[in-house]
Amino acid sequence: MTLQFDYTGSPARILFGAGIRNRLPEMVRDLGCSRVLVLATSHQKDDADTLACALGDLCLGVYANATMHTPVTVTDAAMQVVSEQRVDLLIALGGGSTTGLAKAIAYRTDLPQIILPTTYAGSEVTPILGQTDKGVKNTLKSPRVLPEVVLYDPELSSTLPMEMSITSGINALAHAVEALYAQDNNPISSLMAAEGARSLIWALPRLYKDPQDGAGREKALYGAWLCGTVLGNVGMALHHKLCHTLGGTFDLPHAETHTVVLPHATAYNAPSVPQELAPIAEALGTDKPGLGLFHFARKLGAPTSLRELGMQEESIDRAADIAMANPYWNPRKLEHEKIRALIKQAYFGTPPDQ
Ligand code: NAD
């Protein structure tokens, strides 16, 4: 078999390690910047203030109003601060929501960004930006939104509550699963996806036992970086389409929806891509990767049904219709009845059969 592939690496500088956040002032100076705005959610304002203090005169202030799904109204308001204060660098401390705000401002201004991720969502290494305008979420892809520097400090994720750590970690795992069978996968993305999945499958049970477990935090964040990188590198399929549909249409929570749907989407695709999914099955110690993921999530106390996330049973048909409209490429043919059955299983939390 001949080897042929197309691989584009991310230009971002990645620094990883406990305490690496202390090198932030040096990173700011390396970029030649001196008018920093720190972004956060209101929930993480205190941590953002601490970071701003450590930057001293380099920092103009904190904008702690980042919101899930990046509403354009929030970006508009932040833009006013950015232009009034002549900000020359954005620093985001937080999960996908805060990173989303930094990316949205960078998309409009081309300002450089340094991201300090505190969840496992992976947005900081993708060129993807999802924004919500008048209740409708749209996604665009542009190299303009890629940050210049990412500081992965596992100590920053140690405050993430256990339940969120598990669902955020499984959200990252979902990127790896779909990268392994992506239409445009390549040897590098598959290596990263397999290593990312192994890392999370090792780390999450440790965090379930003890959310302060340092080795678990380190390995989970390392896995999240790899999984986020492949999300930005190759195309996603049925699982991500379903989560996009369910999250956007029925306003279901992001990481939890990924957690519930992943076993079912994996089981649907497993017969078509058994070799590609072998690293997942192996890491879970099973030959049924979908079922293995279901038990993995359940053992970690994660939600297993869309019903418990607040979806209504009568929405199953609509969800199937939307999932079948403009479908993503998928390794197994999509059939309406089978997709409806998949969503129904996910709704009730019925274990998949493979
Ligand atoms: P989030 O950023 O919305 O965080 C959820 C809550 O947890 C927030 O209140 C936040 O302040 C808090 N939090 C975060 N880290 C914490 C910590 N260490 N300690 C205590 N609290 C903490 O959640 P998320 O799952 O990281 O991000 C979800 C958003 O990111 C969605 O809008 C999703 O669409 C987007 N996303 C985008 C991409 C992309 O490539 N564009 C990828 C993944 C997710």
mmCIF file of C-alpha atoms and ligand atoms in Angstrom:
data_model
loop_
_atom_site.group_PDB
_atom_site.id
_atom_site.type_symbol
_atom_site.label_atom_id
_atom_site.label_comp_id
_atom_site.label_asym_id
_atom_site.label_seq_id
_atom_site.Cartn_x
_atom_site.Cartn_y
_atom_site.Cartn_z
ATOM 1 C CA MET A 1 0.000 0.000 0.000
ATOM 2 C CA THR A 2 1.364 3.446 -0.857
ATOM 3 C CA LEU A 3 1.388 6.172 1.741
ATOM 4 C CA GLN A 4 -0.044 9.525 0.714
ATOM 5 C CA PHE A 5 -1.312 12.302 2.952
ATOM 6 C CA ASP A 6 -1.867 16.009 3.457
ATOM 7 C CA TYR A 7 -0.897 17.325 6.912
ATOM 8 C CA THR A 8 -0.886 20.946 8.140
ATOM 9 C CA GLY A 9 0.538 21.561 11.614
ATOM 10 C CA SER A 10 -0.726 24.390 13.796
ATOM 11 C CA PRO A 11 1.668 27.363 13.985
ATOM 12 C CA ALA A 12 0.852 27.984 17.692
ATOM 13 C CA ARG A 13 3.579 27.792 20.297
ATOM 14 C CA ILE A 14 2.546 25.237 22.928
ATOM 15 C CA LEU A 15 4.036 25.283 26.423
ATOM 16 C CA PHE A 16 2.977 22.580 28.832
ATOM 17 C CA GLY A 17 3.665 22.001 32.525
ATOM 18 C CA ALA A 18 2.563 22.641 36.079
ATOM 19 C CA GLY A 19 3.276 26.285 36.940
ATOM 20 C CA ILE A 20 3.887 27.276 33.285
ATOM 21 C CA ARG A 21 1.428 30.180 33.760
ATOM 22 C CA ASN A 22 4.206 31.956 35.661
ATOM 23 C CA ARG A 23 5.974 32.484 32.332
ATOM 24 C CA LEU A 24 3.089 34.596 31.044
ATOM 25 C CA PRO A 25 4.845 38.008 31.375
ATOM 26 C CA GLU A 26 7.777 36.638 29.380
ATOM 27 C CA MET A 27 5.394 35.373 26.670
ATOM 28 C CA VAL A 28 3.708 38.792 26.473
ATOM 29 C CA ARG A 29 7.076 40.525 26.011
ATOM 30 C CA ASP A 30 8.192 37.903 23.441
ATOM 31 C CA LEU A 31 5.169 38.910 21.347
ATOM 32 C CA GLY A 32 6.219 42.576 21.676
ATOM 33 C CA CYS A 33 2.963 43.491 23.440
ATOM 34 C CA SER A 34 2.265 45.730 26.434
ATOM 35 C CA ARG A 35 -1.489 46.496 26.432
ATOM 36 C CA VAL A 36 -3.116 43.254 27.520
ATOM 37 C CA LEU A 37 -6.807 42.526 28.124
ATOM 38 C CA VAL A 38 -7.521 39.369 30.157
ATOM 39 C CA LEU A 39 -10.773 37.580 29.270
ATOM 40 C CA ALA A 40 -12.746 35.212 31.513
ATOM 41 C CA THR A 41 -16.281 34.217 32.480
ATOM 42 C CA SER A 42 -17.802 35.959 35.500
ATOM 43 C CA HIS A 43 -17.342 32.645 37.338
ATOM 44 C CA GLN A 44 -13.555 32.784 36.869
ATOM 45 C CA LYS A 45 -13.105 36.524 37.457
ATOM 46 C CA ASP A 46 -11.045 36.092 40.633
ATOM 47 C CA ASP A 47 -8.551 33.825 38.859
ATOM 48 C CA ALA A 48 -8.403 36.306 35.976
ATOM 49 C CA ASP A 49 -7.713 39.152 38.439
ATOM 50 C CA THR A 50 -4.824 37.169 39.929
ATOM 51 C CA LEU A 51 -3.391 36.625 36.449
ATOM 52 C CA ALA A 52 -3.821 40.326 35.621
ATOM 53 C CA CYS A 53 -2.002 41.292 38.836
ATOM 54 C CA ALA A 54 0.927 39.069 37.910
ATOM 55 C CA LEU A 55 1.212 40.958 34.610
ATOM 56 C CA GLY A 56 1.571 44.316 36.405
ATOM 57 C CA ASP A 57 1.845 47.279 34.023
ATOM 58 C CA LEU A 58 1.495 45.042 30.980
ATOM 59 C CA CYS A 59 -2.197 44.520 31.763
ATOM 60 C CA LEU A 60 -4.970 47.065 31.180
ATOM 61 C CA GLY A 61 -7.695 45.060 32.904
ATOM 62 C CA VAL A 62 -10.044 42.091 32.969
ATOM 63 C CA TYR A 63 -13.164 41.590 30.865
ATOM 64 C CA ALA A 64 -15.050 38.833 32.697
ATOM 65 C CA ASN A 65 -18.185 38.472 30.635
ATOM 66 C CA ALA A 66 -17.425 35.525 28.328
ATOM 67 C CA THR A 67 -20.575 33.473 27.705
ATOM 68 C CA MET A 68 -21.300 29.966 26.390
ATOM 69 C CA HIS A 69 -21.740 29.740 22.577
ATOM 70 C CA THR A 70 -20.066 33.135 21.976
ATOM 71 C CA PRO A 71 -23.034 35.497 21.512
ATOM 72 C CA VAL A 72 -22.099 38.315 19.099
ATOM 73 C CA THR A 73 -23.624 40.849 21.508
ATOM 74 C CA VAL A 74 -20.943 39.952 24.074
ATOM 75 C CA THR A 75 -18.238 40.225 21.413
ATOM 76 C CA ASP A 76 -19.617 43.642 20.364
ATOM 77 C CA ALA A 77 -19.395 44.887 23.954
ATOM 78 C CA ALA A 78 -15.868 43.501 24.385
ATOM 79 C CA MET A 79 -14.840 45.128 21.082
ATOM 80 C CA GLN A 80 -15.687 48.512 22.539
ATOM 81 C CA VAL A 81 -13.215 47.952 25.400
ATOM 82 C CA VAL A 82 -10.604 46.636 22.955
ATOM 83 C CA SER A 83 -10.749 49.699 20.721
ATOM 84 C CA GLU A 84 -11.172 52.315 23.481
ATOM 85 C CA GLN A 85 -8.190 50.959 25.402
ATOM 86 C CA ARG A 86 -6.083 50.191 22.310
ATOM 87 C CA VAL A 87 -5.535 46.616 23.443
ATOM 88 C CA ASP A 88 -2.646 44.878 21.646
ATOM 89 C CA LEU A 89 -2.942 41.338 23.074
ATOM 90 C CA LEU A 90 -5.807 39.129 24.265
ATOM 91 C CA ILE A 91 -5.305 36.621 27.051
ATOM 92 C CA ALA A 92 -8.059 34.068 27.685
ATOM 93 C CA LEU A 93 -8.216 32.170 30.964
ATOM 94 C CA GLY A 94 -10.945 29.547 30.856
ATOM 95 C CA GLY A 95 -12.714 26.891 28.826
ATOM 96 C CA GLY A 96 -14.202 26.889 25.335
ATOM 97 C CA SER A 97 -16.502 29.830 26.109
ATOM 98 C CA THR A 98 -13.699 32.225 27.047
ATOM 99 C CA THR A 99 -11.479 30.970 24.242
ATOM 100 C CA GLY A 100 -14.438 31.543 21.917
ATOM 101 C CA LEU A 101 -14.596 35.206 22.920
ATOM 102 C CA ALA A 102 -10.853 35.683 22.318
ATOM 103 C CA LYS A 103 -11.153 34.000 18.917
ATOM 104 C CA ALA A 104 -14.190 36.115 17.993
ATOM 105 C CA ILE A 105 -12.292 39.337 18.797
ATOM 106 C CA ALA A 106 -9.203 38.062 16.962
ATOM 107 C CA TYR A 107 -11.364 37.266 13.933
ATOM 108 C CA ARG A 108 -12.480 40.906 13.787
ATOM 109 C CA THR A 109 -9.155 42.532 14.707
ATOM 110 C CA ASP A 110 -6.376 40.002 13.989
ATOM 111 C CA LEU A 111 -5.022 40.699 17.504
ATOM 112 C CA PRO A 112 -2.632 38.071 18.880
ATOM 113 C CA GLN A 113 -3.888 35.728 21.606
ATOM 114 C CA ILE A 114 -2.426 33.742 24.480
ATOM 115 C CA ILE A 115 -4.791 31.090 25.830
ATOM 116 C CA LEU A 116 -4.616 29.376 29.226
ATOM 117 C CA PRO A 117 -7.156 26.521 28.996
ATOM 118 C CA THR A 118 -8.879 25.408 32.189
ATOM 119 C CA THR A 119 -11.140 22.690 30.692
ATOM 120 C CA TYR A 120 -10.539 19.885 28.175
ATOM 121 C CA ALA A 121 -12.696 21.289 25.331
ATOM 122 C CA GLY A 122 -9.738 21.848 22.972
ATOM 123 C CA SER A 123 -10.959 25.006 21.215
ATOM 124 C CA GLU A 124 -7.597 26.746 21.774
ATOM 125 C CA VAL A 125 -5.902 24.659 19.064
ATOM 126 C CA THR A 126 -8.578 24.722 16.380
ATOM 127 C CA PRO A 127 -9.176 27.290 13.630
ATOM 128 C CA ILE A 128 -12.921 26.904 14.289
ATOM 129 C CA LEU A 129 -15.126 29.653 15.708
ATOM 130 C CA GLY A 130 -18.774 29.102 16.623
ATOM 131 C CA GLN A 131 -20.812 32.281 17.242
ATOM 132 C CA THR A 132 -24.451 32.840 18.172
ATOM 133 C CA ASP A 133 -26.457 35.629 16.607
ATOM 134 C CA LYS A 134 -30.156 36.032 17.484
ATOM 135 C CA GLY A 135 -30.235 32.495 18.860
ATOM 136 C CA VAL A 136 -28.655 30.863 15.788
ATOM 137 C CA LYS A 137 -25.166 29.371 16.101
ATOM 138 C CA ASN A 138 -22.941 29.442 13.041
ATOM 139 C CA THR A 139 -19.469 28.038 12.659
ATOM 140 C CA LEU A 140 -16.611 29.394 10.569
ATOM 141 C CA LYS A 141 -13.061 28.227 10.002
ATOM 142 C CA SER A 142 -10.208 30.696 9.670
ATOM 143 C CA PRO A 143 -6.480 30.720 10.514
ATOM 144 C CA ARG A 144 -7.059 34.255 11.903
ATOM 145 C CA VAL A 145 -8.662 32.783 15.031
ATOM 146 C CA LEU A 146 -5.736 30.509 15.911
ATOM 147 C CA PRO A 147 -3.907 31.724 19.037
ATOM 148 C CA GLU A 148 -0.181 32.509 18.924
ATOM 149 C CA VAL A 149 0.606 30.823 22.266
ATOM 150 C CA VAL A 150 -1.150 28.239 24.423
ATOM 151 C CA LEU A 151 -0.006 27.739 28.020
ATOM 152 C CA TYR A 152 -1.247 24.371 29.277
ATOM 153 C CA ASP A 153 -0.904 24.494 33.049
ATOM 154 C CA PRO A 154 -2.529 21.422 34.667
ATOM 155 C CA GLU A 155 -2.796 23.311 37.969
ATOM 156 C CA LEU A 156 -5.374 25.613 36.348
ATOM 157 C CA SER A 157 -7.712 22.695 35.617
ATOM 158 C CA SER A 158 -7.514 21.325 39.176
ATOM 159 C CA THR A 159 -10.418 23.590 40.210
ATOM 160 C CA LEU A 160 -12.684 22.131 37.517
ATOM 161 C CA PRO A 161 -15.387 20.201 39.418
ATOM 162 C CA MET A 162 -15.193 16.411 39.053
ATOM 163 C CA GLU A 163 -18.436 16.087 37.026
ATOM 164 C CA MET A 164 -17.283 18.725 34.541
ATOM 165 C CA SER A 165 -13.815 17.182 34.362
ATOM 166 C CA ILE A 166 -15.345 13.864 33.292
ATOM 167 C CA THR A 167 -17.750 15.275 30.685
ATOM 168 C CA SER A 168 -15.176 17.751 29.355
ATOM 169 C CA GLY A 169 -12.657 14.886 29.082
ATOM 170 C CA ILE A 170 -15.173 12.725 27.185
ATOM 171 C CA ASN A 171 -15.898 15.722 24.933
ATOM 172 C CA ALA A 172 -12.171 15.674 24.067
ATOM 173 C CA LEU A 173 -12.258 11.898 23.596
ATOM 174 C CA ALA A 174 -15.001 12.389 20.999
ATOM 175 C CA HIS A 175 -12.608 14.445 18.850
ATOM 176 C CA ALA A 176 -10.103 11.563 18.918
ATOM 177 C CA VAL A 177 -12.709 8.927 18.047
ATOM 178 C CA GLU A 178 -13.885 10.821 14.976
ATOM 179 C CA ALA A 179 -10.346 11.808 13.942
ATOM 180 C CA LEU A 180 -9.369 8.130 13.817
ATOM 181 C CA TYR A 181 -11.927 7.433 11.089
ATOM 182 C CA ALA A 182 -11.939 10.886 9.458
ATOM 183 C CA GLN A 183 -12.105 10.941 5.675
ATOM 184 C CA ASP A 184 -8.976 13.128 5.547
ATOM 185 C CA ASN A 185 -7.072 11.496 8.407
ATOM 186 C CA ASN A 186 -3.315 11.089 8.117
ATOM 187 C CA PRO A 187 -0.640 9.176 10.041
ATOM 188 C CA ILE A 188 0.163 12.147 12.296
ATOM 189 C CA SER A 189 -3.453 12.937 13.209
ATOM 190 C CA SER A 190 -4.088 9.250 13.936
ATOM 191 C CA LEU A 191 -1.024 9.045 16.184
ATOM 192 C CA MET A 192 -2.182 12.121 18.069
ATOM 193 C CA ALA A 193 -5.770 10.864 18.321
ATOM 194 C CA ALA A 194 -4.752 7.444 19.632
ATOM 195 C CA GLU A 195 -2.342 8.935 22.196
ATOM 196 C CA GLY A 196 -4.916 11.557 23.218
ATOM 197 C CA ALA A 197 -7.605 8.895 23.709
ATOM 198 C CA ARG A 198 -5.265 6.615 25.690
ATOM 199 C CA SER A 199 -4.268 9.531 27.927
ATOM 200 C CA LEU A 200 -7.864 10.489 28.727
ATOM 201 C CA ILE A 201 -8.987 6.894 29.238
ATOM 202 C CA TRP A 202 -6.123 6.538 31.744
ATOM 203 C CA ALA A 203 -6.624 9.899 33.440
ATOM 204 C CA LEU A 204 -10.393 10.294 33.872
ATOM 205 C CA PRO A 205 -10.879 7.351 36.291
ATOM 206 C CA ARG A 206 -8.111 8.885 38.440
ATOM 207 C CA LEU A 207 -9.888 12.257 38.477
ATOM 208 C CA TYR A 208 -13.147 10.500 39.349
ATOM 209 C CA LYS A 209 -11.458 9.083 42.456
ATOM 210 C CA ASP A 210 -9.611 12.275 43.293
ATOM 211 C CA PRO A 211 -10.117 15.529 41.314
ATOM 212 C CA GLN A 212 -6.851 16.828 42.827
ATOM 213 C CA ASP A 213 -4.771 13.920 41.455
ATOM 214 C CA GLY A 214 -1.799 15.740 39.905
ATOM 215 C CA ALA A 215 -0.772 12.967 37.498
ATOM 216 C CA GLY A 216 -4.390 12.610 36.370
ATOM 217 C CA ARG A 217 -4.727 16.360 35.759
ATOM 218 C CA GLU A 218 -1.487 16.419 33.795
ATOM 219 C CA LYS A 219 -2.356 13.456 31.580
ATOM 220 C CA ALA A 220 -5.944 14.629 30.992
ATOM 221 C CA LEU A 221 -4.753 18.049 29.834
ATOM 222 C CA TYR A 222 -2.067 16.481 27.638
ATOM 223 C CA GLY A 223 -4.773 14.257 26.096
ATOM 224 C CA ALA A 224 -7.067 17.246 25.646
ATOM 225 C CA TRP A 225 -4.350 19.120 23.739
ATOM 226 C CA LEU A 226 -3.860 16.180 21.370
ATOM 227 C CA CYS A 227 -7.601 15.677 20.892
ATOM 228 C CA GLY A 228 -8.183 19.397 20.286
ATOM 229 C CA THR A 229 -5.348 19.421 17.781
ATOM 230 C CA VAL A 230 -6.901 16.653 15.697
ATOM 231 C CA LEU A 231 -10.293 18.374 15.887
ATOM 232 C CA GLY A 232 -8.635 21.324 14.166
ATOM 233 C CA ASN A 233 -6.704 19.096 11.789
ATOM 234 C CA VAL A 234 -9.228 16.707 10.204
ATOM 235 C CA GLY A 235 -12.954 16.604 9.458
ATOM 236 C CA MET A 236 -15.498 15.344 11.970
ATOM 237 C CA ALA A 237 -18.460 13.068 11.163
ATOM 238 C CA LEU A 238 -21.800 11.766 12.508
ATOM 239 C CA HIS A 239 -21.046 12.254 16.209
ATOM 240 C CA HIS A 240 -20.179 15.942 15.907
ATOM 241 C CA LYS A 241 -23.093 16.572 13.550
ATOM 242 C CA LEU A 242 -25.490 15.000 16.051
ATOM 243 C CA CYS A 243 -24.087 17.020 18.963
ATOM 244 C CA HIS A 244 -24.201 20.229 16.936
ATOM 245 C CA THR A 245 -27.850 19.498 16.072
ATOM 246 C CA LEU A 246 -28.898 18.539 19.588
ATOM 247 C CA GLY A 247 -26.969 21.341 21.304
ATOM 248 C CA GLY A 248 -28.068 24.033 18.861
ATOM 249 C CA THR A 249 -31.703 23.033 18.386
ATOM 250 C CA PHE A 250 -32.636 21.877 21.876
ATOM 251 C CA ASP A 251 -30.183 23.977 23.862
ATOM 252 C CA LEU A 252 -28.559 20.961 25.511
ATOM 253 C CA PRO A 253 -25.280 21.419 27.445
ATOM 254 C CA HIS A 254 -22.187 20.998 25.261
ATOM 255 C CA ALA A 255 -19.859 18.535 27.028
ATOM 256 C CA GLU A 256 -22.693 16.466 28.527
ATOM 257 C CA THR A 257 -24.321 16.018 25.112
ATOM 258 C CA HIS A 258 -21.008 14.767 23.686
ATOM 259 C CA THR A 259 -20.737 12.378 26.629
ATOM 260 C CA VAL A 260 -24.174 10.854 26.048
ATOM 261 C CA VAL A 261 -24.008 10.615 22.249
ATOM 262 C CA LEU A 262 -20.437 9.333 21.807
ATOM 263 C CA PRO A 263 -21.050 5.632 22.661
ATOM 264 C CA HIS A 264 -24.001 5.479 20.238
ATOM 265 C CA ALA A 265 -22.307 7.273 17.330
ATOM 266 C CA THR A 266 -19.227 5.076 17.833
ATOM 267 C CA ALA A 267 -21.336 1.903 17.853
ATOM 268 C CA TYR A 268 -23.102 3.053 14.666
ATOM 269 C CA ASN A 269 -19.798 3.501 12.844
ATOM 270 C CA ALA A 270 -17.890 0.592 14.400
ATOM 271 C CA PRO A 271 -18.873 -2.052 11.808
ATOM 272 C CA SER A 272 -17.526 0.163 8.980
ATOM 273 C CA VAL A 273 -14.214 1.141 10.630
ATOM 274 C CA PRO A 274 -13.139 -1.637 13.029
ATOM 275 C CA GLN A 275 -9.415 -1.163 12.338
ATOM 276 C CA GLU A 276 -9.544 2.603 12.767
ATOM 277 C CA LEU A 277 -11.352 2.270 16.104
ATOM 278 C CA ALA A 278 -8.997 -0.442 17.390
ATOM 279 C CA PRO A 279 -6.934 2.013 19.540
ATOM 280 C CA ILE A 280 -10.125 3.053 21.368
ATOM 281 C CA ALA A 281 -11.290 -0.529 21.885
ATOM 282 C CA GLU A 282 -7.810 -1.548 23.049
ATOM 283 C CA ALA A 283 -7.522 1.331 25.535
ATOM 284 C CA LEU A 284 -10.942 0.397 26.941
ATOM 285 C CA GLY A 285 -10.042 -3.323 27.057
ATOM 286 C CA THR A 286 -12.960 -4.431 24.859
ATOM 287 C CA ASP A 287 -13.754 -5.400 21.280
ATOM 288 C CA LYS A 288 -16.942 -3.285 21.329
ATOM 289 C CA PRO A 289 -15.807 0.365 21.396
ATOM 290 C CA GLY A 290 -19.303 1.918 21.581
ATOM 291 C CA LEU A 291 -20.399 -0.301 24.442
ATOM 292 C CA GLY A 292 -16.988 0.173 26.074
ATOM 293 C CA LEU A 293 -17.442 3.959 25.973
ATOM 294 C CA PHE A 294 -20.938 3.610 27.434
ATOM 295 C CA HIS A 295 -19.652 1.630 30.434
ATOM 296 C CA PHE A 296 -16.643 3.955 30.772
ATOM 297 C CA ALA A 297 -18.931 7.000 31.094
ATOM 298 C CA ARG A 298 -21.382 5.222 33.386
ATOM 299 C CA LYS A 299 -18.636 4.054 35.765
ATOM 300 C CA LEU A 300 -17.458 7.658 36.016
ATOM 301 C CA GLY A 301 -20.931 8.822 37.047
ATOM 302 C CA ALA A 302 -21.446 10.750 33.792
ATOM 303 C CA PRO A 303 -24.901 11.264 32.247
ATOM 304 C CA THR A 304 -25.900 8.465 29.852
ATOM 305 C CA SER A 305 -29.246 9.707 28.518
ATOM 306 C CA LEU A 306 -30.443 12.794 26.639
ATOM 307 C CA ARG A 307 -33.587 12.590 28.749
ATOM 308 C CA GLU A 308 -31.633 13.523 31.876
ATOM 309 C CA LEU A 309 -30.116 16.496 30.003
ATOM 310 C CA GLY A 310 -33.597 17.928 29.493
ATOM 311 C CA MET A 311 -34.471 16.816 25.946
ATOM 312 C CA GLN A 312 -38.143 15.966 25.321
ATOM 313 C CA GLU A 313 -39.088 12.561 23.855
ATOM 314 C CA GLU A 314 -41.208 14.198 21.124
ATOM 315 C CA SER A 315 -38.050 15.939 19.845
ATOM 316 C CA ILE A 316 -36.477 12.653 18.685
ATOM 317 C CA ASP A 317 -38.100 12.806 15.219
ATOM 318 C CA ARG A 318 -37.094 16.433 14.675
ATOM 319 C CA ALA A 319 -33.544 15.673 15.807
ATOM 320 C CA ALA A 320 -33.327 12.813 13.294
ATOM 321 C CA ASP A 321 -34.662 15.034 10.488
ATOM 322 C CA ILE A 322 -32.143 17.803 11.218
ATOM 323 C CA ALA A 323 -29.267 15.348 11.603
ATOM 324 C CA MET A 324 -30.080 13.912 8.167
ATOM 325 C CA ALA A 325 -30.266 17.369 6.528
ATOM 326 C CA ASN A 326 -26.868 18.491 5.177
ATOM 327 C CA PRO A 327 -25.090 15.562 6.839
ATOM 328 C CA TYR A 328 -21.312 15.542 7.378
ATOM 329 C CA TRP A 329 -19.309 12.888 5.549
ATOM 330 C CA ASN A 330 -19.521 9.654 7.552
ATOM 331 C CA PRO A 331 -17.740 6.292 7.208
ATOM 332 C CA ARG A 332 -21.076 4.426 7.349
ATOM 333 C CA LYS A 333 -24.036 5.324 5.172
ATOM 334 C CA LEU A 334 -26.587 7.390 7.075
ATOM 335 C CA GLU A 335 -30.110 5.967 7.030
ATOM 336 C CA HIS A 336 -32.961 7.928 8.548
ATOM 337 C CA GLU A 337 -34.522 5.044 10.465
ATOM 338 C CA LYS A 338 -31.171 3.952 11.895
ATOM 339 C CA ILE A 339 -30.236 7.494 12.940
ATOM 340 C CA ARG A 340 -33.633 7.867 14.578
ATOM 341 C CA ALA A 341 -33.037 4.586 16.439
ATOM 342 C CA LEU A 342 -29.604 5.840 17.528
ATOM 343 C CA ILE A 343 -31.063 9.079 18.920
ATOM 344 C CA LYS A 344 -33.823 7.101 20.652
ATOM 345 C CA GLN A 345 -31.231 4.859 22.331
ATOM 346 C CA ALA A 346 -29.268 7.929 23.417
ATOM 347 C CA TYR A 347 -32.483 9.518 24.670
ATOM 348 C CA PHE A 348 -33.319 6.581 26.923
ATOM 349 C CA GLY A 349 -29.710 5.731 27.806
ATOM 350 C CA THR A 350 -29.992 2.200 26.409
ATOM 351 C CA PRO A 351 -26.530 0.588 26.073
ATOM 352 C CA PRO A 352 -25.455 0.219 22.408
ATOM 353 C CA ASP A 353 -24.823 -3.336 21.234
ATOM 354 C CA GLN A 354 -21.263 -2.905 19.944
HETATM 355 P P1 NAD B 1 -17.082 26.588 29.364
HETATM 356 O O1 NAD B 1 -15.895 27.316 28.890
HETATM 357 O O2 NAD B 1 -18.426 27.136 29.005
HETATM 358 O O3 NAD B 1 -16.983 26.458 30.958
HETATM 359 C C1 NAD B 1 -18.123 26.033 31.695
HETATM 360 C C2 NAD B 1 -18.104 26.705 33.073
HETATM 361 O O4 NAD B 1 -17.028 26.173 33.847
HETATM 362 C C3 NAD B 1 -17.882 28.223 33.012
HETATM 363 O O5 NAD B 1 -18.666 28.834 34.005
HETATM 364 C C4 NAD B 1 -16.412 28.353 33.336
HETATM 365 O O6 NAD B 1 -16.086 29.584 33.898
HETATM 366 C C5 NAD B 1 -16.219 27.230 34.326
HETATM 367 N N1 NAD B 1 -14.854 26.727 34.396
HETATM 368 C C6 NAD B 1 -14.006 26.502 33.374
HETATM 369 N N2 NAD B 1 -12.837 26.041 33.825
HETATM 370 C C7 NAD B 1 -12.933 25.988 35.166
HETATM 371 C C8 NAD B 1 -12.049 25.579 36.203
HETATM 372 N N3 NAD B 1 -10.817 25.090 35.956
HETATM 373 N N4 NAD B 1 -12.475 25.669 37.480
HETATM 374 C C9 NAD B 1 -13.728 26.100 37.763
HETATM 375 N N5 NAD B 1 -14.617 26.466 36.825
HETATM 376 C C10 NAD B 1 -14.221 26.423 35.552
HETATM 377 O O7 NAD B 1 -17.078 25.044 28.946
HETATM 378 P P2 NAD B 1 -16.297 24.249 27.776
HETATM 379 O O8 NAD B 1 -16.950 22.915 27.715
HETATM 380 O O9 NAD B 1 -14.827 24.320 27.988
HETATM 381 O O10 NAD B 1 -16.613 25.073 26.466
HETATM 382 C C11 NAD B 1 -17.838 24.951 25.797
HETATM 383 C C12 NAD B 1 -17.902 25.939 24.648
HETATM 384 O O11 NAD B 1 -16.747 25.817 23.846
HETATM 385 C C13 NAD B 1 -19.089 25.691 23.733
HETATM 386 O O12 NAD B 1 -19.619 26.944 23.329
HETATM 387 C C14 NAD B 1 -18.475 24.964 22.556
HETATM 388 O O13 NAD B 1 -19.222 25.110 21.372
HETATM 389 C C15 NAD B 1 -17.117 25.597 22.487
HETATM 390 N N6 NAD B 1 -16.085 24.745 21.840
HETATM 391 C C16 NAD B 1 -15.526 25.228 20.698
HETATM 392 C C17 NAD B 1 -14.559 24.488 20.056
HETATM 393 C C18 NAD B 1 -13.920 25.020 18.808
HETATM 394 O O14 NAD B 1 -13.032 24.386 18.261
HETATM 395 N N7 NAD B 1 -14.329 26.168 18.337
HETATM 396 C C19 NAD B 1 -14.140 23.253 20.570
HETATM 397 C C20 NAD B 1 -14.735 22.787 21.738
HETATM 398 C C21 NAD B 1 -15.714 23.560 22.388
#
